[in-house]
DNA sequence: TCGGCCAGATTTATCGTTAAATCTCCGTGG
DNA sequence: CCACGGAGATTTAACGATAAATCTGGCCGA
């Protein structure tokens, strides 16, 4: 491996001069600079980032920690962040924590966090107490929905408002028995699924429809396959449903398949709305009505919070809540349609 | 930040003893070990991985470099690899190279590669010459379809065979005008799209159907949206089609939407087959007929090749080709169905 | 003529860890 | 009684870079 001192020797200068050239510092003569660059080229020298990091602290790398690589939401998130970081010369690497608390904690060991200039953390398995135990000296921005200690900088969406919008829309379009797929009634550790179930029940109450606990269809994971099975089970169990608010688009995709399995038409027999507005949702058949959390704004906000901390370690924590809006597509009926006879 | 020497001082031992304890080396007395561990706990010490890496070389981290985070295929790949690595105590981090040659080259700078014990590289933008220029001292396994220099260890799928299988199946089920969506006729730098178009044209030829260049529908990116648009354009242009072999499942999803836009039914009017067998493909409506490349076997093979290099830097390069099989679902007709009158 | 200053370079010390060599006892066998 | 071996610890010297301090001429103005 070629090191800086190899370059220095070959160029007849000191190691420090090579370092100065490569870091674009101004205290190097023009001809010396040229000679060094030539030798760098010639020997194929590349800097050892590990050494630089140890000495200088800076890494130029931001870490994104997500629960699962194969949930589409996280893929899209990672992609957006990566694109936003590139123009600043920063660089994103993504790690998977696994959805379990244990693995999430290990992913969050100081040891691992230290490797980055900053960390964007999308945690699901951790509760307040876990997060409270972590005292990293790396700037962190939390992305996500669970309750977190005050001292964290954080970006999240309007979960309750979004769920409410979606459910109101279903009711508005004629649904009366609206299930919440993947919902969870208030738990000790509030998380995405509880907030969204909350919005669901508020919308129902407001419409004078008492939320039926039998219409809360829980899920262990938010995978397509599990959602499909859960819908099948619910329908087989005789639950009457004419609308489904799926807590994520991924889950909604499973619902679409499950309804089809049961011979039910969407939106004629059952209307469906999701949450997240994944890239794919627009291209499903029929297109998925869903809640758009303004991904671009969230990414912008997250990076702003991170930069603020990078510049000032003592910056006041900020909680940004991104607005949501309803996107109406083909899984809900056109306005004014009446319930057709099946 | 707490360092090893803080721990050493507090425990009244040398730094080296702390290091020995933490690395489970045997030359430490039982009581000393205990005391050190207590102090570690008490001070909340965590090892500095950067320093360890600089000194020892080992990082315990494998890098996976993919073109795009938001193509579902790569999310699933990353997930599988991560799961496979976890039991060995290794750790996966994923980087995005961006599909462009330029950014891919920068992702592949020695500087970046050096940070990992080994690298799994899923390259698309690089050609043979680029890859030939890279001489990393990190074990690399290439995942993917483009032609690569002999010296690389590599895992790929049977592209031609898979495409042929899919196309044969479409023909077998009655399709006569089979388009290849995302296909590319032989280019200077063969890649996934050329191999799969190859399999398509061979299957046609074998069936006595001359491949019509008008049925090759090229794509710049393999995104759902672009595929949908391309199908719309092709149909609007008057191209007659009764079967589509989409070069990836992602593209097939776009085709499904595009066909629906045009009022065509799948599989009644147009049959459709994809390639990759994504997790979602099973849950589309109708379920997507596709080629399964045996993801599990590919991951196993890739990690085996990587381990081999980790153990022996001079290990002979190996090219593993994973078998494919056809998965028949609802986007192609049942055997023996005749073409229904539209 | 001489001190001062600045550009352009070098020297020194260090980041936190680990490999390798070394030291220090203490028990054992001859 | 002494040499020897080995367990249990320490010391020394890096890994490859950078921050901060220092050095060296040459040019300038007074």
XYZ file of C-alpha atoms (C1' of nucleotides) in Angstrom:
744
model
C 0.000 0.000 0.000
C 1.282 3.434 -0.974
C 1.403 5.906 1.898
C 1.934 9.601 2.123
C 5.524 9.138 3.074
C 6.124 7.124 -0.084
C 4.810 10.060 -2.037
C 6.859 12.496 0.023
C 10.056 10.575 -0.546
C 9.470 10.264 -4.282
C 8.668 13.941 -4.592
C 11.555 14.999 -2.392
C 9.379 16.856 0.092
C 8.099 16.269 3.576
C 5.023 14.274 4.419
C 3.383 17.419 5.663
C 3.754 19.075 2.310
C 2.000 16.197 0.637
C -0.770 16.500 3.171
C -0.974 20.220 2.518
C -1.219 19.711 -1.209
C -3.891 17.074 -0.965
C -5.960 19.142 1.403
C -5.686 22.205 -0.760
C -3.969 24.302 1.882
C -2.395 27.462 0.622
C 1.095 27.254 2.047
C 2.590 25.320 -0.820
C 4.437 26.721 -3.824
C 2.926 26.213 -7.236
C 5.757 24.086 -8.596
C 5.959 21.943 -5.484
C 2.230 21.368 -5.628
C 2.521 20.240 -9.221
C 5.356 17.864 -8.510
C 3.493 16.292 -5.619
C 0.364 15.834 -7.668
C 2.405 14.191 -10.387
C 3.903 11.720 -7.983
C 0.505 11.017 -6.447
C -0.803 10.184 -9.880
C 2.236 8.146 -10.769
C 2.206 6.004 -7.657
C -1.560 5.747 -7.597
C -1.640 7.051 -4.068
C -4.993 7.281 -2.294
C -5.497 8.656 1.145
C -6.093 6.340 4.044
C -9.395 7.516 5.401
C -8.987 5.534 8.571
C -5.821 7.353 9.503
C -7.270 10.697 8.605
C -10.313 9.971 10.688
C -8.305 8.919 13.703
C -6.238 12.050 13.647
C -8.673 14.689 12.483
C -11.997 13.328 13.588
C -13.779 14.223 10.381
C -14.872 11.448 8.092
C -17.047 13.033 5.432
C -19.516 10.237 6.003
C -23.026 10.290 7.343
C -24.577 7.095 8.623
C -28.198 6.172 8.119
C -29.499 3.408 10.317
C -32.734 1.764 9.270
C -34.607 -1.209 10.671
C -34.792 -3.131 7.428
C -33.257 -2.770 4.015
C -36.119 -4.477 2.269
C -38.978 -2.241 3.284
C -39.467 0.026 0.319
C -39.876 3.058 2.473
C -36.318 2.860 3.711
C -34.875 2.275 0.286
C -36.517 5.425 -0.940
C -35.444 7.336 2.128
C -31.845 6.259 1.707
C -31.907 7.178 -1.927
C -33.206 10.655 -1.264
C -30.723 11.338 1.488
C -27.855 10.076 -0.556
C -28.777 12.368 -3.412
C -29.135 15.333 -1.094
C -25.756 14.716 0.471
C -23.780 14.206 -2.710
C -23.577 17.868 -3.765
C -22.070 18.763 -0.395
C -19.329 16.250 -0.916
C -20.674 14.129 1.872
C -21.275 10.539 1.591
C -23.987 8.250 2.923
C -23.634 4.734 4.197
C -26.604 2.729 5.328
C -26.737 0.142 8.056
C -29.533 -2.175 9.011
C -30.352 -2.503 12.653
C -32.843 -5.306 12.317
C -36.165 -4.596 13.830
C -35.288 -6.127 17.183
C -34.348 -4.060 20.174
C -31.242 -6.062 20.776
C -29.768 -5.626 17.351
C -30.792 -2.043 17.257
C -28.912 -1.405 20.466
C -25.818 -3.033 19.065
C -26.067 -0.972 15.901
C -26.193 2.053 18.149
C -23.139 1.227 20.168
C -20.966 4.255 20.505
C -18.304 2.306 18.713
C -20.347 2.162 15.575
C -21.770 5.636 15.790
C -18.344 7.163 16.231
C -17.435 6.195 12.739
C -19.644 8.856 11.273
C -19.658 12.625 11.302
C -23.353 12.412 11.945
C -26.057 9.811 12.177
C -29.606 9.697 10.927
C -31.418 7.145 12.989
C -34.669 5.567 12.043
C -35.359 3.501 15.112
C -38.345 1.346 15.746
C -37.411 -1.176 18.400
C -36.063 1.254 20.950
C -38.119 2.869 23.602
C -37.607 6.085 25.426
C -35.441 4.492 28.112
C -33.067 2.939 25.606
C -32.650 6.191 23.799
C -32.099 7.931 27.069
C -29.171 5.683 27.813
C -27.347 6.626 24.668
C -25.082 9.610 25.059
C -23.115 9.742 21.891
C -20.725 12.475 21.026
C -21.873 12.260 17.441
C -24.672 14.467 16.171
C -27.816 12.410 15.760
C -31.098 13.186 14.127
C -33.962 10.814 14.777
C -36.282 10.051 11.931
C -39.438 8.430 12.975
C -42.440 8.165 15.005
C -41.781 6.763 18.410
C -41.648 8.975 21.465
C -38.136 10.201 22.173
C -36.362 12.128 24.917
C -36.411 15.881 24.564
C -32.725 16.234 23.957
C -32.887 14.555 20.566
C -33.127 16.470 17.351
C -35.887 14.938 15.391
C -37.981 14.883 12.243
C -41.277 13.109 11.983
C -44.521 13.255 10.081
C -47.989 14.218 11.251
C -49.030 10.668 11.888
C -52.283 11.336 13.626
C -53.296 14.019 11.172
C -52.390 11.858 8.212
C -54.256 8.825 9.482
C -57.219 11.013 10.156
C -57.153 12.498 6.671
C -57.062 9.064 5.122
C -59.849 7.702 7.284
C -62.013 10.783 6.790
C -61.579 10.349 3.091
C -62.712 6.733 3.256
C -65.756 7.739 5.245
C -66.448 10.622 2.931
C -66.461 8.244 -0.004
C -69.040 6.055 1.604
C -67.178 3.553 3.750
C -68.859 2.770 7.070
C -66.934 -0.214 8.397
C -63.341 1.002 8.127
C -60.631 -1.332 9.434
C -57.151 -0.164 10.392
C -54.656 -2.676 9.072
C -51.488 -2.773 11.138
C -52.999 -0.532 13.770
C -52.226 -0.855 17.431
C -54.337 0.513 20.254
C -52.528 2.712 22.718
C -49.500 0.834 24.006
C -46.967 1.604 26.686
C -44.485 2.682 24.039
C -46.291 4.713 21.436
C -45.012 4.189 17.924
C -46.031 4.670 14.332
C -48.802 2.081 14.511
C -50.373 3.567 17.630
C -50.330 7.114 16.334
C -51.881 6.098 13.067
C -54.523 3.994 14.783
C -55.211 7.046 16.881
C -55.896 9.167 13.853
C -58.138 6.438 12.531
C -60.239 6.290 15.676
C -60.504 10.055 15.949
C -61.799 10.319 12.402
C -64.375 7.639 13.109
C -65.515 9.260 16.328
C -65.829 12.591 14.674
C -68.024 11.045 12.016
C -70.210 9.542 14.700
C -68.984 6.021 13.989
C -67.713 4.369 17.176
C -64.341 2.673 16.495
C -64.874 -1.071 16.689
C -61.864 -2.874 18.261
C -62.706 -5.773 15.987
C -61.694 -3.562 13.094
C -58.168 -3.127 14.417
C -56.141 -5.730 12.575
C -52.703 -5.913 14.184
C -49.513 -6.956 12.421
C -46.223 -8.106 13.853
C -44.226 -6.893 10.895
C -45.264 -4.473 8.248
C -44.564 -6.776 5.358
C -46.727 -7.311 2.311
C -47.032 -11.021 2.946
C -48.163 -10.663 6.514
C -50.679 -7.991 5.621
C -52.127 -10.184 2.913
C -52.523 -13.056 5.350
C -54.058 -10.860 8.007
C -56.687 -9.573 5.630
C -57.491 -13.100 4.570
C -57.867 -14.152 8.195
C -60.037 -11.194 9.075
C -62.366 -11.776 6.163
C -62.486 -15.514 6.795
C -63.352 -14.718 10.400
C -66.428 -12.953 9.143
C -65.350 -9.400 9.871
C -67.421 -7.073 7.753
C -65.341 -4.410 6.094
C -66.020 -1.824 3.423
C -62.932 0.293 3.925
C -59.345 -0.264 5.018
C -56.868 2.267 6.264
C -53.495 0.528 5.990
C -50.857 2.046 8.244
C -48.261 1.916 5.466
C -48.365 1.594 1.701
C -46.408 -1.629 1.969
C -49.178 -3.043 4.100
C -51.758 -1.645 1.686
C -50.173 -3.599 -1.135
C -50.692 -6.745 0.899
C -54.273 -5.720 1.542
C -54.879 -5.267 -2.160
C -53.744 -8.840 -2.741
C -55.723 -10.181 0.217
C -58.906 -8.520 -0.967
C -58.415 -9.934 -4.419
C -57.895 -13.395 -2.907
C -61.273 -13.041 -1.256
C -62.926 -12.040 -4.500
C -63.569 -8.495 -3.334
C -63.202 -5.607 -5.755
C -61.314 -2.432 -4.926
C -62.729 0.170 -4.636
C -66.207 -1.184 -5.453
C -66.558 -3.582 -2.542
C -63.849 -2.304 -0.261
C -62.021 0.999 -0.418
C -58.403 1.258 0.588
C -56.002 3.971 1.651
C -52.357 3.724 2.669
C -49.729 5.956 4.206
C -46.276 6.922 2.873
C -46.844 7.463 -0.826
C -44.124 5.094 -1.965
C -42.875 5.402 -5.488
C -44.629 2.226 -6.445
C -48.013 3.224 -5.043
C -48.808 5.421 -7.994
C -48.200 2.513 -10.330
C -50.302 -0.125 -8.698
C -53.510 -1.176 -10.386
C -55.608 0.489 -9.195
C -53.420 3.380 -8.033
C -53.196 3.557 -4.263
C -54.905 6.389 -2.430
C -52.453 7.374 0.258
C -50.980 10.008 2.520
C -47.948 11.844 1.239
C -45.621 12.909 4.054
C -43.563 15.222 1.867
C -40.411 13.175 1.754
C -38.351 15.924 0.221
C -39.145 18.324 3.046
C -38.343 15.700 5.633
C -34.972 14.975 4.126
C -34.188 18.663 3.846
C -35.168 19.204 7.457
C -33.190 16.218 8.688
C -30.051 17.391 6.963
C -30.537 20.893 8.228
C -30.773 19.640 11.797
C -27.696 17.562 11.270
C -25.694 20.425 9.832
C -26.716 22.636 12.687
C -25.306 20.159 15.141
C -22.197 19.671 13.064
C -21.553 23.377 13.269
C -22.491 23.739 16.896
C -22.496 20.748 19.154
C -24.598 22.524 21.711
C -27.356 23.553 19.314
C -30.816 23.496 20.832
C -32.730 20.340 19.929
C -35.446 20.903 17.399
C -38.478 18.793 16.557
C -39.680 19.191 13.017
C -43.059 17.853 12.059
C -43.607 17.455 8.368
C -46.984 18.169 6.857
C -48.983 15.490 5.155
C -51.434 15.612 2.336
C -53.932 13.233 0.858
C -53.325 11.782 -2.577
C -56.471 10.369 -4.074
C -56.104 7.551 -6.549
C -58.019 4.545 -7.698
C -58.424 2.534 -4.504
C -61.052 4.932 -3.237
C -64.198 5.852 -5.079
C -64.902 9.061 -6.918
C -66.726 11.640 -4.881
C -70.434 11.100 -4.560
C -70.422 7.476 -5.696
C -72.906 5.474 -3.782
C -72.149 2.011 -2.535
C -72.858 -0.227 -5.492
C -74.805 -3.398 -4.984
C -72.377 -6.297 -4.838
C -14.524 10.380 25.136
C -13.309 7.520 27.293
C -10.212 5.787 25.980
C -8.436 2.598 26.856
C -5.878 4.459 28.865
C -8.621 5.971 31.015
C -9.769 2.461 31.752
C -6.214 1.301 32.380
C -5.555 4.099 34.824
C -8.770 3.518 36.728
C -8.142 -0.207 36.925
C -4.509 0.219 37.842
C -3.200 -1.805 34.943
C -1.497 -1.074 31.645
C -3.311 -0.182 28.474
C -2.164 -3.426 26.954
C -3.873 -5.408 29.651
C -7.140 -3.678 28.906
C -6.682 -4.467 25.264
C -5.946 -8.086 26.124
C -9.053 -8.381 28.238
C -11.309 -6.835 25.636
C -9.950 -9.033 22.904
C -10.311 -12.163 24.971
C -6.634 -12.986 24.919
C -5.545 -15.590 27.436
C -2.634 -13.916 29.092
C -4.628 -12.129 31.752
C -5.329 -13.299 35.284
C -8.919 -13.984 36.243
C -9.148 -11.272 38.888
C -7.462 -8.668 36.716
C -9.860 -9.476 33.898
C -12.795 -8.989 36.212
C -11.552 -5.688 37.512
C -10.962 -4.371 34.015
C -14.408 -5.399 32.902
C -15.913 -3.666 35.892
C -14.143 -0.447 35.102
C -15.132 -0.709 31.456
C -18.740 -0.996 32.508
C -18.446 1.777 35.026
C -16.879 4.292 32.694
C -19.026 3.246 29.765
C -15.951 2.648 27.676
C -16.414 1.581 24.060
C -13.621 0.729 21.711
C -12.594 3.152 19.040
C -13.025 1.153 15.869
C -11.105 3.664 13.830
C -7.985 3.246 15.926
C -8.321 -0.512 15.938
C -8.717 -0.541 12.204
C -5.708 1.649 11.639
C -3.516 -0.540 13.767
C -4.820 -4.024 13.079
C -6.321 -3.737 9.647
C -9.401 -5.729 10.482
C -12.709 -3.974 10.626
C -15.371 -6.639 10.946
C -17.301 -4.827 8.255
C -18.245 -5.860 4.762
C -19.253 -3.236 2.260
C -21.968 -3.696 -0.298
C -22.010 -1.217 -3.139
C -25.172 -0.986 -5.178
C -26.170 1.361 -7.977
C -29.395 2.549 -6.367
C -30.977 2.186 -2.976
C -34.480 2.497 -4.316
C -34.555 -0.381 -6.745
C -36.279 -3.116 -4.849
C -33.866 -5.725 -6.032
C -30.989 -4.125 -4.178
C -32.948 -3.657 -0.995
C -33.734 -7.318 -0.934
C -30.178 -8.221 -1.761
C -28.828 -6.072 1.045
C -31.281 -7.537 3.461
C -30.331 -11.092 2.640
C -26.632 -10.433 2.852
C -26.988 -8.615 6.115
C -28.881 -11.522 7.626
C -26.323 -13.998 6.360
C -23.453 -12.018 7.802
C -24.902 -11.395 11.240
C -24.339 -14.892 12.664
C -20.647 -14.647 11.814
C -20.349 -11.463 13.799
C -19.723 -9.507 10.658
C -21.495 -6.425 9.797
C -22.807 -5.035 6.526
C -22.855 -1.450 5.397
C -24.361 -0.418 2.106
C -23.264 2.373 -0.154
C -24.907 3.721 -3.249
C -22.742 4.337 -6.250
C -25.352 6.037 -8.361
C -25.852 4.492 -11.708
C -23.354 6.749 -13.441
C -19.876 5.649 -14.303
C -18.356 8.674 -12.676
C -19.945 8.207 -9.317
C -19.378 4.515 -9.426
C -15.688 5.106 -9.952
C -15.559 7.433 -6.995
C -17.362 4.913 -4.830
C -14.717 2.458 -5.848
C -11.771 4.613 -4.957
C -9.249 2.625 -3.035
C -9.788 5.043 -0.210
C -13.350 3.946 0.218
C -12.785 0.270 -0.410
C -10.004 0.125 2.148
C -12.458 0.744 4.894
C -13.887 -2.726 4.591
C -12.583 -6.203 5.174
C -14.247 -7.176 1.953
C -16.480 -5.663 -0.665
C -19.460 -6.967 -2.576
C -19.804 -4.891 -5.670
C -22.874 -4.693 -7.782
C -21.661 -2.520 -10.599
C -23.612 -1.450 -13.594
C -21.957 1.631 -14.993
C -18.443 0.278 -15.215
C -17.063 -1.471 -18.185
C -14.300 -3.986 -18.450
C -11.628 -1.332 -18.793
C -12.694 0.510 -15.643
C -12.705 -2.651 -13.647
C -9.343 -3.550 -15.032
C -7.919 -0.333 -13.678
C -8.905 -1.108 -10.130
C -6.322 -3.022 -8.176
C -7.548 -2.970 -4.643
C -5.911 -4.823 -1.835
C -9.340 -5.618 -0.458
C -11.111 -8.828 -1.405
C -13.884 -8.072 -3.864
C -16.705 -10.186 -5.167
C -18.633 -8.861 -8.123
C -22.349 -9.407 -8.197
C -23.888 -8.821 -11.507
C -24.134 -9.260 -15.120
C -21.684 -7.165 -17.013
C -18.554 -8.672 -18.506
C -15.634 -8.495 -16.092
C -11.920 -9.225 -16.179
C -10.925 -12.791 -15.386
C -9.188 -11.957 -12.160
C -12.408 -11.012 -10.391
C -14.310 -13.383 -8.198
C -17.865 -13.228 -9.302
C -21.432 -14.414 -8.874
C -24.083 -13.935 -11.500
C -27.301 -15.485 -12.702
C -28.054 -17.361 -15.896
C -29.365 -14.335 -17.699
C -29.668 -15.773 -21.127
C -31.180 -19.017 -19.901
C -33.626 -17.181 -17.679
C -34.766 -14.797 -20.377
C -35.187 -17.731 -22.701
C -37.263 -19.626 -20.178
C -39.542 -16.683 -19.681
C -39.941 -16.013 -23.374
C -40.509 -19.683 -24.198
C -43.184 -19.735 -21.579
C -44.930 -16.734 -23.124
C -44.804 -18.392 -26.536
C -45.967 -21.666 -25.080
C -48.994 -19.937 -23.625
C -49.968 -18.544 -26.939
C -48.150 -15.238 -27.323
C -46.880 -14.544 -30.825
C -45.809 -10.901 -30.697
C -43.560 -10.849 -27.634
C -41.842 -7.580 -26.822
C -38.758 -7.303 -24.617
C -39.190 -4.344 -22.320
C -35.886 -2.842 -21.255
C -34.001 -5.007 -23.711
C -30.911 -3.830 -25.512
C -29.509 -5.348 -28.675
C -25.878 -6.341 -28.493
C -23.840 -3.375 -27.373
C -20.137 -2.800 -27.041
C -20.362 -3.409 -23.313
C -22.650 -6.331 -22.678
C -24.757 -5.986 -19.573
C -27.869 -7.345 -17.970
C -30.177 -5.876 -20.599
C -28.216 -7.282 -23.523
C -27.965 -10.772 -22.084
C -31.642 -10.879 -21.327
C -32.553 -9.545 -24.762
C -30.332 -12.271 -26.124
C -32.278 -14.982 -24.350
C -35.463 -13.411 -25.652
C -34.333 -13.473 -29.273
C -33.014 -17.009 -29.029
C -36.303 -18.282 -27.687
C -38.146 -16.557 -30.509
C -35.824 -17.913 -33.155
C -36.123 -21.384 -31.809
C -39.875 -21.134 -32.017
C -39.620 -20.034 -35.603
C -40.637 -16.474 -34.791
C -38.090 -14.001 -36.150
C -37.264 -11.393 -33.466
C -38.676 -8.076 -34.581
C -36.421 -5.129 -33.630
C -39.589 -3.093 -33.291
C -40.438 -5.266 -30.321
C -37.306 -4.250 -28.445
C -38.444 -1.449 -26.157
C -35.351 0.147 -24.656
C -35.227 1.914 -21.293
C -32.689 4.336 -19.913
C -33.354 3.396 -16.324
C -35.134 0.382 -15.023
C -37.685 2.268 -13.026
C -41.371 1.541 -12.795
C -42.319 4.983 -14.039
C -40.150 4.835 -17.107
C -41.352 1.367 -17.991
C -44.949 2.480 -17.714
C -44.301 5.393 -20.028
C -42.419 3.283 -22.525
C -45.268 0.792 -22.782
C -47.714 3.623 -23.277
C -45.547 5.060 -26.043
C -45.106 1.732 -27.756
C -48.813 1.011 -27.738
C -49.667 4.522 -28.850
C -47.184 4.059 -31.675
C -49.284 1.198 -32.906
C -46.910 -1.619 -31.971
C -48.891 -4.823 -31.793
C -48.062 -6.858 -28.725
C -49.569 -9.920 -27.107
C -46.719 -10.742 -24.762
C -44.062 -8.832 -22.856
C -40.881 -10.122 -21.367
C -39.780 -7.423 -18.947
C -36.080 -7.564 -18.155
C -36.736 -7.018 -14.447
C -39.729 -7.357 -12.179
C -39.520 -3.676 -11.415
C -39.974 -2.960 -15.081
C -42.769 -5.517 -15.258
C -44.656 -3.618 -12.586
C -44.481 -0.558 -14.796
C -45.670 -2.621 -17.733
C -48.644 -3.834 -15.752
C -49.662 -0.245 -15.111
C -48.990 0.800 -18.693
C -51.136 -1.998 -20.078
C -53.918 -1.076 -17.723
C -53.661 2.533 -18.862
C -54.208 1.347 -22.420
C -57.247 -0.672 -21.421
C -55.535 -3.985 -22.060
C -56.171 -6.923 -19.779
C -53.404 -9.108 -18.356
C -53.115 -11.949 -19.181
C -56.139 -12.017 -21.501
C -54.969 -9.444 -24.016
C -51.275 -9.316 -23.213
C -49.242 -11.785 -21.197
C -46.363 -10.623 -19.074
C -43.288 -12.166 -17.511
C -40.556 -10.540 -15.454
C -37.158 -11.454 -14.092
C -35.874 -11.397 -10.486
C -38.793 -12.693 -8.458
C -38.930 -9.774 -6.079
C -40.760 -10.209 -2.842
C -43.552 -8.007 -4.079
C -44.066 -9.864 -7.359
C -46.005 -12.648 -5.704
C -48.395 -10.123 -4.238
C -49.239 -8.108 -7.302
C -52.665 -8.495 -8.807
C -52.398 -10.557 -10.862
C -49.321 -12.314 -9.484
C -46.290 -11.794 -11.699
C -44.903 -14.700 -13.685
C -41.173 -14.339 -13.388
C -37.741 -15.919 -13.301
C -36.363 -16.790 -9.894
C -32.587 -16.529 -9.760
C -32.269 -18.333 -6.432
C -31.282 -15.383 -4.320
C -30.336 -17.481 -1.343
C -27.846 -19.507 -3.342
C -26.333 -16.366 -4.819
C -25.812 -14.808 -1.435
C -24.334 -17.997 -0.057
C -21.981 -18.238 -3.002
C -20.948 -14.612 -2.795
C -20.085 -14.901 0.863
C -18.208 -18.113 0.271
C -16.087 -16.436 -2.383
C -15.464 -13.541 -0.065
C -14.447 -15.742 2.837
C -12.127 -17.680 0.607
C -10.320 -14.485 -0.292
C -10.310 -13.321 3.282
C -8.519 -16.502 4.252
C -6.203 -16.567 1.286
C -5.514 -13.404 -0.636
C -4.173 -15.368 -3.558
C -7.181 -17.651 -3.945
C -7.998 -18.534 -7.531
C -10.833 -16.423 -8.907
C -14.069 -18.291 -9.271
C -17.131 -17.502 -11.360
C -20.341 -18.858 -9.937
C -23.432 -18.928 -12.106
C -26.653 -19.346 -10.236
C -29.451 -21.411 -11.720
C -32.766 -19.884 -12.575
C -36.244 -21.280 -12.607
C -39.572 -20.185 -13.934
C -42.299 -19.177 -11.525
C -45.678 -19.186 -13.168
C -48.304 -16.859 -11.763
C -51.257 -14.909 -12.979
C -49.752 -12.646 -15.622
C -49.473 -15.557 -18.032
C -52.348 -17.771 -19.073
C -53.045 -21.277 -17.897
C -51.679 -23.957 -20.153
C -53.736 -24.648 -23.222
C -55.809 -21.465 -23.058
C -56.487 -20.128 -26.452
C -56.306 -16.464 -27.265
C -59.650 -15.052 -26.263
C -61.416 -12.718 -28.582
C -60.838 -9.158 -27.402
C 22.733 47.849 6.932
C 19.560 45.489 9.695
C 15.318 43.978 11.810
C 10.843 42.312 10.444
C 7.799 39.805 7.938
C 5.937 36.478 4.981
C 5.716 32.598 1.882
C 7.058 28.039 1.785
C 8.540 24.453 3.808
C 9.706 21.157 7.932
C 9.559 19.169 12.741
C 7.265 17.464 16.567
C 3.654 15.464 18.931
C -0.381 12.990 18.805
C -5.053 10.502 17.558
C -6.357 5.242 20.228
C -5.243 0.948 19.443
C -2.418 -3.548 18.825
C 1.848 -6.650 17.550
C 5.914 -8.024 19.246
C 9.369 -7.961 22.429
C 10.460 -7.708 27.113
C 10.223 -7.963 32.009
C 9.094 -10.164 36.612
C 8.058 -13.380 39.560
C 7.293 -17.894 41.195
C 7.305 -22.827 41.174
C 9.733 -26.873 39.750
C 13.139 -30.268 38.675
C 17.844 -31.653 38.816
C 20.705 -24.061 45.367
C 20.276 -22.672 40.786
C 18.723 -22.704 36.067
C 14.530 -22.904 33.518
C 9.931 -22.260 31.997
C 5.840 -20.084 31.855
C 1.927 -17.248 33.450
C 0.852 -12.591 33.857
C 1.892 -8.428 33.169
C 4.417 -4.219 30.902
C 7.167 -1.570 27.441
C 8.140 -0.155 22.918
C 7.080 0.848 18.430
C 4.269 1.320 15.165
C -0.494 1.995 11.922
C -0.959 6.736 8.415
C -2.430 10.804 8.809
C -2.864 16.054 10.698
C -2.517 20.287 14.045
C 0.460 23.317 15.804
C 4.771 25.057 16.329
C 9.009 25.968 14.230
C 12.485 26.841 10.808
C 14.606 29.212 6.562
C 15.506 32.445 3.277
C 14.662 36.363 0.698
C 12.695 40.817 0.205
C 11.220 45.059 2.071
C 11.285 49.495 4.291
C 13.468 52.620 7.458
